Every structure is written in structure tokens, then in C-alpha cells.
PDB file of C-alpha atoms in Angstrom:
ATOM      1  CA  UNK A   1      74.209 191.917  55.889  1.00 67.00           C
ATOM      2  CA  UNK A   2      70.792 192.345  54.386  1.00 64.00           C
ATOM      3  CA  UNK A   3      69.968 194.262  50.831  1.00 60.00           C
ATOM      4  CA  UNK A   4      66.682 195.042  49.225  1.00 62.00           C
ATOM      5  CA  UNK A   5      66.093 194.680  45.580  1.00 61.00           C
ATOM      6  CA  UNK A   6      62.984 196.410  43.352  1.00 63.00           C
ATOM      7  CA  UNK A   7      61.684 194.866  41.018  1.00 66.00           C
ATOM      8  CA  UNK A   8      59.669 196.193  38.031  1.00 68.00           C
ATOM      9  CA  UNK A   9      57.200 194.160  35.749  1.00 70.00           C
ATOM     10  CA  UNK A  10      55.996 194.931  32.645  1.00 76.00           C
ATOM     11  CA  UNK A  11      53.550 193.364  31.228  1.00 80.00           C
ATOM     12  CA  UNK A  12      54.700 191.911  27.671  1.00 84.00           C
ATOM     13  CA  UNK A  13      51.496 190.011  26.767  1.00 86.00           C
ATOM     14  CA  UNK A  14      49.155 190.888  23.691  1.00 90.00           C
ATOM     15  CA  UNK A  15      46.905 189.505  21.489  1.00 86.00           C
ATOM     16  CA  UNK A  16      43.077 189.341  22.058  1.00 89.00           C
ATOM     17  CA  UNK A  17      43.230 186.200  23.953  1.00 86.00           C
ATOM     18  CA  UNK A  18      46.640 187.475  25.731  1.00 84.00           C
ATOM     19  CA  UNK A  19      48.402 184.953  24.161  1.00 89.00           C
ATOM     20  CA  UNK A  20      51.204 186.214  22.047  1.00 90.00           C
ATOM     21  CA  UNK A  21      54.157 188.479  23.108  1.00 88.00           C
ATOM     22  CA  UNK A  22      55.392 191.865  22.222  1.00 89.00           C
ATOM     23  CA  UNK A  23      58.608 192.278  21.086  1.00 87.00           C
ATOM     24  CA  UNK A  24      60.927 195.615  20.341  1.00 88.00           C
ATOM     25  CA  UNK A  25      62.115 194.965  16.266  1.00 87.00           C
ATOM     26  CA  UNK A  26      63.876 197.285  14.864  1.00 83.00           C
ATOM     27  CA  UNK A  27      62.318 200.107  16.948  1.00 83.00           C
ATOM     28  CA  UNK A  28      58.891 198.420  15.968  1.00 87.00           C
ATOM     29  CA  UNK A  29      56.423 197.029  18.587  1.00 88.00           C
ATOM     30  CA  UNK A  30      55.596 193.305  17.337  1.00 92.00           C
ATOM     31  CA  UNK A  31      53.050 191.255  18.751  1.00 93.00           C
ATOM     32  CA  UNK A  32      54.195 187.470  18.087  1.00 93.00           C
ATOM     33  CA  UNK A  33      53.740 183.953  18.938  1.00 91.00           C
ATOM     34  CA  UNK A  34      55.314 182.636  21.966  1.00 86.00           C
ATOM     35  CA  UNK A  35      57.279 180.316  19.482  1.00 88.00           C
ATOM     36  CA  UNK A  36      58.622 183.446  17.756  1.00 88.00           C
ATOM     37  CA  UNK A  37      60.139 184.890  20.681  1.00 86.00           C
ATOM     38  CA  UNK A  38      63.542 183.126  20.684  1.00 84.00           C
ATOM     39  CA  UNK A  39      64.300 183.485  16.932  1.00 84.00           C
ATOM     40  CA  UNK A  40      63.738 187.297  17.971  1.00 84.00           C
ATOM     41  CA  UNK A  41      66.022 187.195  20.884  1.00 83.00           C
ATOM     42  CA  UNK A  42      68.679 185.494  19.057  1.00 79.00           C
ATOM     43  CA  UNK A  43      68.778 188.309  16.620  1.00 78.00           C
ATOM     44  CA  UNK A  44      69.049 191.334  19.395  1.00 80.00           C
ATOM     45  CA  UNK A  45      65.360 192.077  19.655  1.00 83.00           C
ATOM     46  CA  UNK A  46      63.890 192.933  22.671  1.00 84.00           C
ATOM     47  CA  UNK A  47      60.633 191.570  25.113  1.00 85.00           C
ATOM     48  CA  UNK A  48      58.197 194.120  25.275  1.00 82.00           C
ATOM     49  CA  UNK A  49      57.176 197.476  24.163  1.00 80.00           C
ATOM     50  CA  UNK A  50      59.949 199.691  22.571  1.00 79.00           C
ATOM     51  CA  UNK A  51      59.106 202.837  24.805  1.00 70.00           C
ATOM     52  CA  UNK A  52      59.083 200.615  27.707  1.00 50.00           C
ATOM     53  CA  UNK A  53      62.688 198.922  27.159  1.00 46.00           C
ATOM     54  CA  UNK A  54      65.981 200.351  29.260  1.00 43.00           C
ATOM     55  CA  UNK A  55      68.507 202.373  27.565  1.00 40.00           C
ATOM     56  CA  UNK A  56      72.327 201.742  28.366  1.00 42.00           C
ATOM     57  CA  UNK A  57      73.557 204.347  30.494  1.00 40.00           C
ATOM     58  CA  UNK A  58      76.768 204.924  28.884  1.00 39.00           C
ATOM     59  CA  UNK A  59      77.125 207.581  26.730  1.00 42.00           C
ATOM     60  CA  UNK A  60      79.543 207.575  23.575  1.00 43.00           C
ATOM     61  CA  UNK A  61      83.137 207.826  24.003  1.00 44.00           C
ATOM     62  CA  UNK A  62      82.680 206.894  27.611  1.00 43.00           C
ATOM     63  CA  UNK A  63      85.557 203.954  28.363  1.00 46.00           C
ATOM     64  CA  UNK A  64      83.447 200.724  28.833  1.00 41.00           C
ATOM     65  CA  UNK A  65      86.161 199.116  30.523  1.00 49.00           C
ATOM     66  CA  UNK A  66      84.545 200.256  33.936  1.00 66.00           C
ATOM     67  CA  UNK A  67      81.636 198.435  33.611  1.00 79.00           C
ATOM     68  CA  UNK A  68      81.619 195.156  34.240  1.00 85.00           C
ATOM     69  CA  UNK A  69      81.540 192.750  30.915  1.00 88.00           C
ATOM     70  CA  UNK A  70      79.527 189.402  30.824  1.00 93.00           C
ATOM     71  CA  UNK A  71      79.170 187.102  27.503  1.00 94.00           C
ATOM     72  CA  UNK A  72      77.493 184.101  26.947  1.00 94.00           C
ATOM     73  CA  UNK A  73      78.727 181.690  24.381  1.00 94.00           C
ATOM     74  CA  UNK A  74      76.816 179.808  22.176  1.00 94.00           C
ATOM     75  CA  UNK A  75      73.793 181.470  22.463  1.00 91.00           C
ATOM     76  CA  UNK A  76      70.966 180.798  22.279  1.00 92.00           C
ATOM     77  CA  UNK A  77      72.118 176.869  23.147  1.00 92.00           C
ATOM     78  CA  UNK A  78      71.080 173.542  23.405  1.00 92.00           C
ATOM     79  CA  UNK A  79      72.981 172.231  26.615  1.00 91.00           C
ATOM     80  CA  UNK A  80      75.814 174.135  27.863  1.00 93.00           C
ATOM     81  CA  UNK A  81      77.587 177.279  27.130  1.00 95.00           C
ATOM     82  CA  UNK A  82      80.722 179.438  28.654  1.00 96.00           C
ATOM     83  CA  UNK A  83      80.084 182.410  30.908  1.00 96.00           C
ATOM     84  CA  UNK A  84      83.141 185.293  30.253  1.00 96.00           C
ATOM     85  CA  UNK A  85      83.792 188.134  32.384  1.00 95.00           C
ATOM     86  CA  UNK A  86      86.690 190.235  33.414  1.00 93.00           C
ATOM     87  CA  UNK A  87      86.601 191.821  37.242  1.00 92.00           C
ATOM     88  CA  UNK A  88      87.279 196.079  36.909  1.00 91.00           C
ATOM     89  CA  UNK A  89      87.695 195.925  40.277  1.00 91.00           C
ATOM     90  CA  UNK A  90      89.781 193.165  43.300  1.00 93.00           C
ATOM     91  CA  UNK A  91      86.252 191.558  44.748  1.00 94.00           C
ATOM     92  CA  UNK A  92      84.275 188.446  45.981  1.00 95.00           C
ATOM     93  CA  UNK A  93      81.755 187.864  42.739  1.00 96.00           C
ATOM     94  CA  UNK A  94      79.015 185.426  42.293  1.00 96.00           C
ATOM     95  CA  UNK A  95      77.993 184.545  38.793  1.00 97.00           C
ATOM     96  CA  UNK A  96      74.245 182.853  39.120  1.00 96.00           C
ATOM     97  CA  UNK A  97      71.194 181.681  36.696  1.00 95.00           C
ATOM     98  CA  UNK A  98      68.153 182.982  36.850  1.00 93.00           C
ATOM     99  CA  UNK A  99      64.390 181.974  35.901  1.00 91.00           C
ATOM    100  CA  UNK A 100      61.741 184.792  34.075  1.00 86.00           C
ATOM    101  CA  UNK A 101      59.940 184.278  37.806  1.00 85.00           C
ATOM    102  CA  UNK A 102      62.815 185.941  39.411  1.00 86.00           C
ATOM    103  CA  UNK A 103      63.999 182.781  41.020  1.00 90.00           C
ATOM    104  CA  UNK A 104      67.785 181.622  41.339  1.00 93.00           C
ATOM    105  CA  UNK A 105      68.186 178.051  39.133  1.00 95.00           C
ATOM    106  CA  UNK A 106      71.937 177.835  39.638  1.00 95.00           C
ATOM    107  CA  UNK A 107      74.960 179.186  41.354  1.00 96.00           C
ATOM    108  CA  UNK A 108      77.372 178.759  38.777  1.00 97.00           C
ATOM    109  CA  UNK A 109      80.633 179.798  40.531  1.00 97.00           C
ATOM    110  CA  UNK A 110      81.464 182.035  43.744  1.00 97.00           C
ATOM    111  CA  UNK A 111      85.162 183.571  44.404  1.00 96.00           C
ATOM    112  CA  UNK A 112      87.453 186.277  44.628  1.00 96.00           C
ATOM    113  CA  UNK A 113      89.611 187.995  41.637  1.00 94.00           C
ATOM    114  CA  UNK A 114      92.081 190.941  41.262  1.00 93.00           C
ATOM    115  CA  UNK A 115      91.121 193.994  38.915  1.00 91.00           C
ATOM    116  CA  UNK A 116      91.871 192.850  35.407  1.00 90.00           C
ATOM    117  CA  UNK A 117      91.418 189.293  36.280  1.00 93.00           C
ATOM    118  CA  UNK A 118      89.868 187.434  33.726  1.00 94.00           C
ATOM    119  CA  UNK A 119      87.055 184.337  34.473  1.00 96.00           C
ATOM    120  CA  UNK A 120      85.556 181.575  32.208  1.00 96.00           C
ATOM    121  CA  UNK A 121      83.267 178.919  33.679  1.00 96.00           C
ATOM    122  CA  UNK A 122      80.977 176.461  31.613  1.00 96.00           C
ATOM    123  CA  UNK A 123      77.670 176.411  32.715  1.00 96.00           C
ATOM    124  CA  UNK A 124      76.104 172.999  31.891  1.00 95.00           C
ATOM    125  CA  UNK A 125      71.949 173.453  30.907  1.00 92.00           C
ATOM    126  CA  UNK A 126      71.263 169.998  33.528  1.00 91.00           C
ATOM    127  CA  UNK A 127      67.602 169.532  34.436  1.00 91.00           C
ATOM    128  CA  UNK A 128      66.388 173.195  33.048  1.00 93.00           C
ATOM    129  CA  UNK A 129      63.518 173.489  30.664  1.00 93.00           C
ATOM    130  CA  UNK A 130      63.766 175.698  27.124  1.00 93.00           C
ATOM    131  CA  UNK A 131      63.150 179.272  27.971  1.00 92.00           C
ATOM    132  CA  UNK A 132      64.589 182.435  28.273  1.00 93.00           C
ATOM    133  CA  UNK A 133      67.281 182.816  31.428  1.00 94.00           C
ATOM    134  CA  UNK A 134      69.146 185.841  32.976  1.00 93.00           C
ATOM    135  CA  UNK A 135      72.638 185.555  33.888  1.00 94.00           C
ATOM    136  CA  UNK A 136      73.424 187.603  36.653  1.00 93.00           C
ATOM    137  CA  UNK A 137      77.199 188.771  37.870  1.00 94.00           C
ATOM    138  CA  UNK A 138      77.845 190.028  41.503  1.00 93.00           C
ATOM    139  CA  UNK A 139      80.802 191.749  41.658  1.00 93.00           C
ATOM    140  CA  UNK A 140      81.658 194.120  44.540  1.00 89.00           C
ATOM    141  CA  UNK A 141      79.537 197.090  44.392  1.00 87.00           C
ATOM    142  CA  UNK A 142      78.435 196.334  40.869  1.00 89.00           C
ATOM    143  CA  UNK A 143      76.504 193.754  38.929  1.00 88.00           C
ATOM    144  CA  UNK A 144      75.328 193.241  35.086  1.00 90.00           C
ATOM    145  CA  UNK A 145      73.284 190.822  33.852  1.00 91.00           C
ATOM    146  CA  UNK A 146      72.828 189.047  30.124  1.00 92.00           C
ATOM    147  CA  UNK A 147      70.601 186.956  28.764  1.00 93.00           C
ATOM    148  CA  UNK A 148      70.471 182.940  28.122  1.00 94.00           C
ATOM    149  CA  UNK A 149      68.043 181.239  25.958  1.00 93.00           C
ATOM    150  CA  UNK A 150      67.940 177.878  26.560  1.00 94.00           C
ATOM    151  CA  UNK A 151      66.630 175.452  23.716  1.00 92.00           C
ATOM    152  CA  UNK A 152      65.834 171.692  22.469  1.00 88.00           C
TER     153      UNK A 152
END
């Protein structure tokens, strides 16, 4: 079973020297300090441009419950956090870290649920450097991802 995943990058640098990030405040463009960026983050701002950011396809009044749900909590943390999620469908899922390079840092758990089945596992920071990290749930046909900041 093969699958093929695209990939889009935007470039979120700025600054003359390319050295500072943009962020998406409050529907503002920001161009920060890399030591900014988590304090940002942490507070529901966004990396990059605000034109450039993806909407959530929902619509209002649409039932959420179909989607898949994944939390992360604390976050941003220090060394180890609990990863939540509920299955809307009976399915294998994998629940995995991932860096900002696109590579996989951790497998955090791998099974099989019911529909309504309800999941916590604690996901334990180990040899990982302070950064920004994507969470990313497999389940079935679908998948959702949230972010992790990791910090000292």
C-alpha cells in the first residue's frame, strides 16, 4: 500500500537580513524575532502571512463531531504533555510527532478504536530540542493535525 503526500512551503522569513519571522496577529502581518515566535503561538497567532494562512473548512452550524478532534495539553510545555482524541469512525489510527523539516520524531501510539472511542496518551518531550512540533493523527480515511511547542 503506497500513498503520496504534497507538500506546500511558504516561505515565513523577513527582515532585511532574513532573519526574523512573519507572523498572522490579529489579522496583522508581523515581522518578529525568532524568540517572539512562541509567545505568539501560545496566544493563537499564526506563522506566516495572513493571506497565505488556511481557513477551516467547516462552515457554521456544521456538526464538528465528524471531524476528527486532537488537543494537546499543557501547551506550549516544558517536558511532556497529553495527546486527546476521540475516533468518529471504528479504525486503525496512528498518532505521531513531527519536526518543521517534515520529518517523523516519534510514534507516539498505534491501534485500533470503535466510533466514539475516546484515547489519551502522554507524550514524554525525551531527547527533542525547543521548537515548534506538529502532531499528526491517522485515523482511517481522515487525519488532523495540531500544533506542539516544545520549550526550556
Amino acid at each position: 500500500r503506497t500513498a503520496s503526500v504534497t507538500i506546500n512551503v511558504i516561505d515565513v522569513r523577513c527582515g532585511n537580513k532574513f532573519d526574523k519571522v512573519t507572523v498572522c496577529h490579529k489579522g496583522k502581518a508581523l515581522c518578529i524575532g525568532a524568540d517572539g515566535v512562541a509567545d505568539h503561538l501560545g496566544h493563537g497567532d499564526m506563522v506566516g502571512a495572513c493571506d497565505k494562512l488556511a481557513t477551516p473548512s467547516l462552515q457554521a452550524g456544521e456538526d464538528v463531531a465528524e471531524s476528527l478532534q486532537l488537543t494537546a495539553s499543557p501547551n506550549p510545555t516544558s517536558a511532556h504533555t497529553t495527546l486527546a482524541f476521540t475516533l468518529t469512525e471504528s479504525s486503525s489510527y496512528r498518532l505521531e510527532v513531527i519536526n518543521m523539516q517534515g520529518a517523523l520524531v516519534a510514534v507516539v501510539a498505534e491501534g485500533t478504536g470503535d466510533a466514539g472511542e475516546s484515547f489519551s496518551h502522554e507524550f514524554n518531550r525525551g531527547h527533542l530540542v525547543p521548537g515548534l512540533y506538529m502532531v499528526r493523527l491517522v485515523a482511517g480515511k481522515q487525519s488532523k493535525a495540531t500544533k506542539l511547542i516544545l520549550h526550556d
